[in-house]
Coordinates of C-alpha atoms and ligand atoms in Angstrom, one line a residue:
X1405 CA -14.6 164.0 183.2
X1406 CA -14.0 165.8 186.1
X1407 CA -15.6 169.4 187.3
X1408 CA -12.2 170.7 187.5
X1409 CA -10.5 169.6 184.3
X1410 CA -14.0 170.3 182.5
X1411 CA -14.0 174.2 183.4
X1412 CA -10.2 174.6 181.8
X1413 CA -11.8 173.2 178.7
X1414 CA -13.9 176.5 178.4
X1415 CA -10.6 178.8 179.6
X1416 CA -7.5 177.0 178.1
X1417 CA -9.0 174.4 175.8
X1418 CA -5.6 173.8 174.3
X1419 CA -4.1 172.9 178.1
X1420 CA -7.5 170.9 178.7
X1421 CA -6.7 168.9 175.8
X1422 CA -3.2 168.0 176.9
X1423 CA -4.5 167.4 180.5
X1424 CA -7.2 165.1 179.5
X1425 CA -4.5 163.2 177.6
X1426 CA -2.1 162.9 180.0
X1427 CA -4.8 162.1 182.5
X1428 CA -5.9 159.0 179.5
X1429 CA -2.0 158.1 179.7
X1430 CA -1.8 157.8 183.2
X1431 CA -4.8 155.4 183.4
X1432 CA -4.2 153.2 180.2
X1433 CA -0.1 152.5 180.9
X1434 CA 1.5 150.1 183.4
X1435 CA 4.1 152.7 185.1
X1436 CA 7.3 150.6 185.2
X1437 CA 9.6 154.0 185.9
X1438 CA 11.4 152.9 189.0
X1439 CA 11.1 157.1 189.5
X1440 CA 7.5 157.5 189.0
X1441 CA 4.6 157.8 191.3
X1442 CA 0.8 158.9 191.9
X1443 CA 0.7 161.4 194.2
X1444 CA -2.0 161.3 196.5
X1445 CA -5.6 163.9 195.3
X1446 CA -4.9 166.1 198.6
X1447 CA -1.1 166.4 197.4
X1448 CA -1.8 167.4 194.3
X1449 CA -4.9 169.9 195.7
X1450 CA -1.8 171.3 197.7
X1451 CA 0.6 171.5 195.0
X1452 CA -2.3 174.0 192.9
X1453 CA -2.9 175.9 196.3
X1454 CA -3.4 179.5 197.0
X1455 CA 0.4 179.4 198.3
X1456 CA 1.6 179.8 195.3
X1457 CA 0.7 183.6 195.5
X1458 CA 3.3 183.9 198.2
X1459 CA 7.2 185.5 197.8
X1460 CA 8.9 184.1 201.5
X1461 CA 13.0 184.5 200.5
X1462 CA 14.3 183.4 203.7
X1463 CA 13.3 180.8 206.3
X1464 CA 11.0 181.3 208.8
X1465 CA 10.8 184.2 211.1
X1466 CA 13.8 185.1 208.6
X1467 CA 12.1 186.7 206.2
X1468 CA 13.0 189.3 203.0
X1469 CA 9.2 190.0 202.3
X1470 CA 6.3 190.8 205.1
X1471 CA 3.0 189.0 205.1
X1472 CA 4.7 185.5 205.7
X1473 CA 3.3 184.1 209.1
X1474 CA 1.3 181.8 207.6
X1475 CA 3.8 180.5 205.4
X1476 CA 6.4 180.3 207.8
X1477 CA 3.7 177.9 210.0
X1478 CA 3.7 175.9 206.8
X1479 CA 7.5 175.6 206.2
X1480 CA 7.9 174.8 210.0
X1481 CA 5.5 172.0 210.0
X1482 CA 7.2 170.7 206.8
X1483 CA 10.6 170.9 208.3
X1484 CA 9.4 169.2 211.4
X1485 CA 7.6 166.4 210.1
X1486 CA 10.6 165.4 207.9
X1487 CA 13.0 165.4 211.2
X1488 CA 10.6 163.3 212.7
X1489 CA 9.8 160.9 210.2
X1490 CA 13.6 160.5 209.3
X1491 CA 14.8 160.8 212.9
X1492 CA 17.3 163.8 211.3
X1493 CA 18.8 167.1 213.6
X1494 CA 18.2 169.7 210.8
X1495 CA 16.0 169.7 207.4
X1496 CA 15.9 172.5 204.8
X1497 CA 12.9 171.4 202.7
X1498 CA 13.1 174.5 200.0
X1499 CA 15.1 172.5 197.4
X1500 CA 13.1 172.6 193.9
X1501 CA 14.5 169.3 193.0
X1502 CA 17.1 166.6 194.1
X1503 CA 19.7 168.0 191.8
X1504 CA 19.0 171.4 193.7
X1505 CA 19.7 169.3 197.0
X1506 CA 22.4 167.9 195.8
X1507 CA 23.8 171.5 194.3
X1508 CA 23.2 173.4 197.4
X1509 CA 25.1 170.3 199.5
X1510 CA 28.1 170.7 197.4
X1511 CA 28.2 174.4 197.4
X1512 CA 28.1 174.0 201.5
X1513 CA 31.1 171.2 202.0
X1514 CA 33.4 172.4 198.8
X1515 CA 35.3 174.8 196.5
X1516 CA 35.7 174.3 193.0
X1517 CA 38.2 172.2 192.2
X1518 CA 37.9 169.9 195.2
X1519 CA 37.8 166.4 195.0
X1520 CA 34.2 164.5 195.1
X1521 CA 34.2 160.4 194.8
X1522 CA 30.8 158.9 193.7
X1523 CA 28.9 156.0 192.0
X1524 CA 29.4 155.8 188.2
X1525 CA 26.7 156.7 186.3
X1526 CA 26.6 152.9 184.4
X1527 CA 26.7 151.3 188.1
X1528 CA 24.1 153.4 189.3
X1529 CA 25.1 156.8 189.9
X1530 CA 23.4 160.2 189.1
X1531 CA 24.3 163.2 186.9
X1532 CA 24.3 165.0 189.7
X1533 CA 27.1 162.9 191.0
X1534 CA 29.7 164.6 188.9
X1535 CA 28.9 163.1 185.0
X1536 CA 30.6 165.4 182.7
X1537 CA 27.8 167.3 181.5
X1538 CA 26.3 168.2 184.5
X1539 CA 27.7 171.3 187.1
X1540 CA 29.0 169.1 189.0
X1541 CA 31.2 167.2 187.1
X1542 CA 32.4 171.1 185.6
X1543 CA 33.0 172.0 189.3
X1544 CA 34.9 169.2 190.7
X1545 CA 37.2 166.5 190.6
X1546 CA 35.1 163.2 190.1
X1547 CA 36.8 160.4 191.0
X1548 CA 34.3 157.2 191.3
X1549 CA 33.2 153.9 192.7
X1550 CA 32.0 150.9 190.4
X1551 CA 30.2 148.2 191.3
X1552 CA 32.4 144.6 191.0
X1553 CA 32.3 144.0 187.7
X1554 CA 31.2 139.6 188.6
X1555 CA 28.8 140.3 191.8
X1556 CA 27.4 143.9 190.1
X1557 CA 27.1 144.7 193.6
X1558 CA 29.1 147.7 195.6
X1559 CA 32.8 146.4 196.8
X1560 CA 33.4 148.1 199.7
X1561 CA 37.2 147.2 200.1
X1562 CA 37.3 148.9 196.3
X1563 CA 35.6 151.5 197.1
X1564 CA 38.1 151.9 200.4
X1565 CA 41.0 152.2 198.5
X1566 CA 40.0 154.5 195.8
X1567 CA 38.8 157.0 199.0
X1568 CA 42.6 156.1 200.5
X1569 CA 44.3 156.7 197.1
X1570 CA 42.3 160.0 196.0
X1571 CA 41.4 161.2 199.8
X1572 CA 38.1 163.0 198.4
X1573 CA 36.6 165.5 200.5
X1574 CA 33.3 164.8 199.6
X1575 CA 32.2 161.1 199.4
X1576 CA 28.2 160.3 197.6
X1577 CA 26.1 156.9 198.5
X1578 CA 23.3 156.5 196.3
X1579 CA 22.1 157.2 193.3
X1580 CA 19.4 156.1 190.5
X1581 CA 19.5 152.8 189.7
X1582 CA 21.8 150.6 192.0
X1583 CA 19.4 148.2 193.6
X1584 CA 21.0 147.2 196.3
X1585 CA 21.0 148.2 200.3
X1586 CA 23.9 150.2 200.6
X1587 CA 26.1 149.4 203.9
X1588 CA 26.3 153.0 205.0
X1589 CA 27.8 152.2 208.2
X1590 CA 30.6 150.9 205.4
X1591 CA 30.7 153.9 204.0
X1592 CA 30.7 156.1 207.5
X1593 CA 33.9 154.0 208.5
X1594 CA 35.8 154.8 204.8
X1595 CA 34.5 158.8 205.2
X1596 CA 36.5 158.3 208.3
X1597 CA 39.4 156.8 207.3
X1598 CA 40.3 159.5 204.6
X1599 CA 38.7 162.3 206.6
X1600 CA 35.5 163.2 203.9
X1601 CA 32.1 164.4 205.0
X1602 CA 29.5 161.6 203.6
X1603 CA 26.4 162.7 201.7
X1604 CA 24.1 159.4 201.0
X1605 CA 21.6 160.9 198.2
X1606 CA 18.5 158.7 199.1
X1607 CA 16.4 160.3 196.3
X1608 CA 14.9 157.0 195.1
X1609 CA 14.7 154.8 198.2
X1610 CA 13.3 157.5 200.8
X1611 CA 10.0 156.6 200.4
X1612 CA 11.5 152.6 201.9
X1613 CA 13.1 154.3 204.6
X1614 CA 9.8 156.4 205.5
X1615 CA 8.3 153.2 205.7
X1616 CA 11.0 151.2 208.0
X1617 CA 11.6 148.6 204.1
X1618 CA 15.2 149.7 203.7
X1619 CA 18.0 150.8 206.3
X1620 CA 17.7 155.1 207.1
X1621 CA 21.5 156.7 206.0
X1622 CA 20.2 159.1 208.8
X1623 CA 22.3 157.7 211.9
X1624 CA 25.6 157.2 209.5
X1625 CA 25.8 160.3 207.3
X1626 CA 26.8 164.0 207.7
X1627 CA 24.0 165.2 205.4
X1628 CA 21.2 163.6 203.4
X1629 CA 19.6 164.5 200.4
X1630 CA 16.4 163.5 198.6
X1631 CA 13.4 164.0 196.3
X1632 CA 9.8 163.9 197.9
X1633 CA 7.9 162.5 194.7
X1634 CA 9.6 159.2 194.0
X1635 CA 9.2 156.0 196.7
X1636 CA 7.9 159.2 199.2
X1637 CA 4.9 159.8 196.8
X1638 CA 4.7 163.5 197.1
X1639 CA 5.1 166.9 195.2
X1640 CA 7.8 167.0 192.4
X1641 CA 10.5 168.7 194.8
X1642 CA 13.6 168.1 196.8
X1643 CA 14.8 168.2 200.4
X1644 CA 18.1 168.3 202.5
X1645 CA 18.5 166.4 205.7
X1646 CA 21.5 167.4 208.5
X1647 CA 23.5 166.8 211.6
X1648 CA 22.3 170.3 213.4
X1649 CA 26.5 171.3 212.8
X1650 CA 26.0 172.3 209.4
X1651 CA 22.4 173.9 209.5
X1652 CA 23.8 176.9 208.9
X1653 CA 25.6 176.8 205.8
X1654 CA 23.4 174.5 204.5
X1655 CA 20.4 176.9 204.5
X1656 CA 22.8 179.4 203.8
X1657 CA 23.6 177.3 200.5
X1658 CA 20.2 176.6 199.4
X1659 CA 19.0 180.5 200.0
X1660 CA 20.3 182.7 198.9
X1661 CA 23.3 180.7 197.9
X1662 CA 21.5 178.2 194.9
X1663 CA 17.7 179.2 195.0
X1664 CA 15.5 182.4 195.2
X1665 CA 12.0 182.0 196.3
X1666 CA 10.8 179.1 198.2
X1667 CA 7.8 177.2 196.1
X1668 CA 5.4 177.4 199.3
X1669 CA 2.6 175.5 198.2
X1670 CA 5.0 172.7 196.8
X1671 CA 6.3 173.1 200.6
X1672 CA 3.2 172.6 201.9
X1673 CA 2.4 169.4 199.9
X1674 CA 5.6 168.3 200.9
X1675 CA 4.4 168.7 205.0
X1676 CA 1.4 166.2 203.5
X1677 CA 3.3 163.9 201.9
X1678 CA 5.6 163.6 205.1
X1679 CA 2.2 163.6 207.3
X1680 CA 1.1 160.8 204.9
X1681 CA 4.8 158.8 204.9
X1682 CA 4.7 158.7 208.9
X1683 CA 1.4 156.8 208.7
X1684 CA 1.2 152.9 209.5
X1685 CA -0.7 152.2 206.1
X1686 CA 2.3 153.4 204.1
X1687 CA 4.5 150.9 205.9
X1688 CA 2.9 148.3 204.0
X1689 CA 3.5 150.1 201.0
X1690 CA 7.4 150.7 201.3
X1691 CA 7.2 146.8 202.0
X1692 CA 4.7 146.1 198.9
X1693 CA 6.9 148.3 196.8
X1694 CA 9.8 145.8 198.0
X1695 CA 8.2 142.2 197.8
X1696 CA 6.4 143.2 194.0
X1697 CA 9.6 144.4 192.9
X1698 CA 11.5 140.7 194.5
X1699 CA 8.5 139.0 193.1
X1700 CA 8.7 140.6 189.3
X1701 CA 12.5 140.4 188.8
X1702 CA 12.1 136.7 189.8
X1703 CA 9.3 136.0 187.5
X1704 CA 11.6 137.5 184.6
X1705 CA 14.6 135.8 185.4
X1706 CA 12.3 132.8 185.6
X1707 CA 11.5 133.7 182.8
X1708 CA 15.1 133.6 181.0
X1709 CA 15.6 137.7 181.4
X1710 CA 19.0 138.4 182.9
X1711 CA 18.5 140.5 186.3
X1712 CA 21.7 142.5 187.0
X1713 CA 23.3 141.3 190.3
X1714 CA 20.6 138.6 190.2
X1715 CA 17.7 140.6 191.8
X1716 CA 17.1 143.6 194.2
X1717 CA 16.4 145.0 197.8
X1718 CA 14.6 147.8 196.8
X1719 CA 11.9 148.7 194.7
X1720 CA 13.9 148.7 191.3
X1721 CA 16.1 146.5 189.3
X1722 CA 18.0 146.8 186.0
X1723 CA 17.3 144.1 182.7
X1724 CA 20.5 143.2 180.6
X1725 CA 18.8 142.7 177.5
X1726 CA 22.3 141.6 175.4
X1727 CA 21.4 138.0 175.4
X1728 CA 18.0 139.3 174.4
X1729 CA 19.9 141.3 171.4
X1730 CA 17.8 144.2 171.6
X1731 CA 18.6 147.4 172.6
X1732 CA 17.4 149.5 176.2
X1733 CA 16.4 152.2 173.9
X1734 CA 14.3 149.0 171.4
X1735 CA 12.8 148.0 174.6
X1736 CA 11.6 151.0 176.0
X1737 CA 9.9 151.4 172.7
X1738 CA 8.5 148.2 172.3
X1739 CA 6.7 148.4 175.9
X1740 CA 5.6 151.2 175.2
X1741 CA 4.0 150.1 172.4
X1742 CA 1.9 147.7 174.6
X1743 CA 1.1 150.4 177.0
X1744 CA 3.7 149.6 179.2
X1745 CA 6.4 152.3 180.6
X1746 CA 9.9 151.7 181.5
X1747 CA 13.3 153.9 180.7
X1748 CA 16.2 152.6 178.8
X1749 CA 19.2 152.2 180.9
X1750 CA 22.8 152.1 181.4
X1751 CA 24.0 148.7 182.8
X1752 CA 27.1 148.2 184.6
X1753 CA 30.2 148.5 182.6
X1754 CA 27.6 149.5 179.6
X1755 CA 28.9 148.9 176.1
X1756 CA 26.0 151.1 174.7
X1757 CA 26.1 154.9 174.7
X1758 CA 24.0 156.1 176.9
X1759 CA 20.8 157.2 174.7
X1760 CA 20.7 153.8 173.4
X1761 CA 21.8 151.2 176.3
X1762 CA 22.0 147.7 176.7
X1763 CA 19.4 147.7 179.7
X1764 CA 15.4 148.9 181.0
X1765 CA 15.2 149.7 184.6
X1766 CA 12.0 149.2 186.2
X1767 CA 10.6 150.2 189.3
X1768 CA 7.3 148.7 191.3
X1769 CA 7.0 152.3 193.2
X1770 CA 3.4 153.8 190.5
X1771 CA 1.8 150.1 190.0
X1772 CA 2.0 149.6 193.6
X1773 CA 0.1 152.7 194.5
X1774 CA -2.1 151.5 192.2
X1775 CA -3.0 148.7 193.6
X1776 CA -1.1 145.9 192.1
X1777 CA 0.5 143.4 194.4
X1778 CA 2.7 140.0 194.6
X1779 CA 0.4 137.8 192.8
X1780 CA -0.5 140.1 189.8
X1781 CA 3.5 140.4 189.3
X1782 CA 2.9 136.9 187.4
X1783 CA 1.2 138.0 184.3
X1784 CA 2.7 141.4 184.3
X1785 CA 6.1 139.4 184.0
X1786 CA 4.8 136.9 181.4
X1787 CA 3.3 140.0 179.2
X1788 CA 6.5 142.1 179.8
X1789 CA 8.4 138.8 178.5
X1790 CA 5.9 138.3 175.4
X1791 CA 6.3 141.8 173.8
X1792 CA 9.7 141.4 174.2
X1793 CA 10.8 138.1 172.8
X1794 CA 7.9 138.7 170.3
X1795 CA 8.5 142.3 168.9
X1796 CA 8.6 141.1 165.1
X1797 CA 5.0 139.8 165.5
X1798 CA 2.7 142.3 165.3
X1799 CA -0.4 139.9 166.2
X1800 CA 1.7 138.8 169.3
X1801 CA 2.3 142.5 170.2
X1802 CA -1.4 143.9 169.6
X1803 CA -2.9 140.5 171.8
X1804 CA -0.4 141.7 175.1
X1805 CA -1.7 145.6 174.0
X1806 CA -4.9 144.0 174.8
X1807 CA -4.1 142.3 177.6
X1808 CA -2.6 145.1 179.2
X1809 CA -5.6 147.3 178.6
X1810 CA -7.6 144.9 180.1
X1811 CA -5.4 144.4 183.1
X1812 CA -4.8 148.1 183.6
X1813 CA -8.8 148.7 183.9
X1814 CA -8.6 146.4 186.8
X1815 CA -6.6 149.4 188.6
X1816 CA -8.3 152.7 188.3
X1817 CA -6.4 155.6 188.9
X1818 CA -8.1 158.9 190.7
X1819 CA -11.2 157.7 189.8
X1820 CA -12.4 159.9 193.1
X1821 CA -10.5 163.0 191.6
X1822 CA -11.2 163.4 188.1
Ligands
DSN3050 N1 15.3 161.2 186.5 C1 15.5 160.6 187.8 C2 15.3 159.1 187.6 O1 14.6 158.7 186.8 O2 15.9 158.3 188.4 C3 16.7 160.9 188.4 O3 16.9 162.3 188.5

């Protein structure tokens, strides 16, 4: 065991213990959440950093505390890096989180009341994109977009007329499990049409567009949000991307309007991960992430699993497991009885509440960083398959356990860190 994690054993033994485990849980499961990644060991150095010491309200040379040069060099090299690697006007990279993004976005374009028209949450959508539950959906008129109920993919002369019909001011592309490109040139033209400022939320496919494996929203939308730990592989956090016009009130929005106190050490991991995303070796991860995710849906579907809307472009994809008559919330369990992790999910036009599910999402983004390529997507399908047709037989289900164990050792994780 690491130096590090062996002198919290003598400080916080209880927090050691839970460490060490999760550290044992990282490196024993397959990580199938299409969310999930392993941040690089200099990211998460960064994210513990001395930074954390510092109060900076306010952007740089902007500030409400003294003492903040260095940060500010640190929060300018951040929002730099992220305009250059997405080829964006403006970025505001003090977001805590993608919902925080997304929050400070709305609070910039709308009032309460006004009218926002996203994805559903079944075809793919996000809380954050105006479910009930969440602020957003408390705030706002929702009015959404399904996908086509035969193809499971976006119609865009659908989504057209619901934008002519309900003239949103706000319209939202992306969300958190379609996986599908998303024509946002489409969607540009349709913002036109009705006269609504577009926000494409590329939380999950960022990291693609970092690496040049899935089309940048940049060129075609007013404002852009995201989360830096997903496909980007960086700190847990959040980050806004702008045409320069609305700089202003979008800072304004995330500071003071949404947020206090900028997390300046998570900002400066998120300058590394950007540093790290603009680098020619993490092109051939955003297309890795693509091809094992092409190659594993097609090995399940060879393998008599239904793949919603027959496969994916991106680096997740969605299992309707009603011919398998088992539940998303069954499945999720029974993988993870084999040391595999995926999350129950919605499918499109779900007949399953949503804590139970007819579907598993799962996303090639971790086992990719890992190591795992194209032709190790084989047996990964075939064991996937086996704990799931064979989930009465406990034999059946502690041989893939095994398997997996072994095939998991083949990968190790931060073996250089810890
Ligand atoms: N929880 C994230 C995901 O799993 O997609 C979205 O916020």
């Amino acid at each position: 065991m690491d130096r590090e994690l062996d002198s919290f054993k003598l400080f916080d033994p209880e927090i050691y213990e839970a460490l060490k485990g999760e550290l044992e849980r990282q490196r024993a499961k397959i990580n199938l959440i299409a969310s999930e990644n392993y941040a690089s060991p200099e990211i998460l150095r960064i994210t513990g950093c001395l930074l954390t010491n510092k109060y900076a309200e306010g952007y740089p040379g902007k500030r409400y505390y003294s003492g903040c040069e260095f940060v500010d060099e640190v929060e300018e090299l951040a929002r730099i890096r992220a305009m250059s690697l997405f080829g964006s006007e403006h970025a505001n990279v003090q977001p805590h989180s993608g919902t925080q993004a997304n929050m400070a976005v709305y609070f910039s374009m709308l009032k309460p009341g006004d009218t926002i028209m996203t994805m559903d949450l079944s075809s793919g959508g996000h809380l954050s994109h105006g479910a009930k539950s969440n602020f957003s959906g408390m705030l706002y008129k929702v009015v959404h977009y399904s996908v086509n109920r035969e193809t499971e993919k976006l119609d865009y002369d659908e989504v057209r007329v619901i934008a002519e019909t309900e003239k949103p001011k706000l319209i939202v592309a992306g969300g958190s499990s379609y996986s599908r490109w998303i024509d946002f040139e489409e969607f540009r033209e349709i913002a036109d049409e009705v006269g609504a400022v577009l926000m494409v939320d590329m939380a999950h496919f960022s990291g693609l567009v970092a690496g040049k494996a899935h089309p940048s929203p940049v060129p075609y939308a007013d404002v852009v949000t995201s989360t830096t730990h997903k496909t980007l592989r960086g700190p847990r956090g959040g980050f806004i991307l702008s045409q320069q016009r609305y700089a202003e009130r979008i800072d304004a929005s995330v500071f003071p309007g949404t947020q206090g106190g900028p997390l300046m050490n998570v900002i400066a991991a998120k300058a590394v991960c950007f540093k790290e995303a603009s680098k020619p070796k993490f092109r051939s991860y955003a297309e890795e992430v693509v091809l094992n995710a092409r190659v594993l849906a097609e090995k399940l579907a060879s393998n008599g699993l239904r793949v919603v809307s027959g496969g994916t472009d991106t680096h997740l994809f969605l299992i309707d497991l009603r011919p398998m008559r088992i539940t998303g919330k069954e499945a999720q369990e029974i993988l993870d009885s084999v040391d595999i992790n995926v999350n129950m999910n919605e499918i499109p036009y779900d007949p399953a509440p949503p804590n139970i599910t007819s579907g598993i999402r799962i996303g090639t983004p971790a086992i990719t960083t890992r190591g795992m390529r194209p032709e190790h997507m084989d047996l990964l399908g075939d064991l996937i398959t086996s704990a799931l047709e064979k989930r009465h037989d406990s034999m059946a289900l502690a041989r893939v356990r095994s398997e997996i164990q072994e095939f998991a050792r083949n990968f190790p994780l931060y073996q250089e860190v810890f």
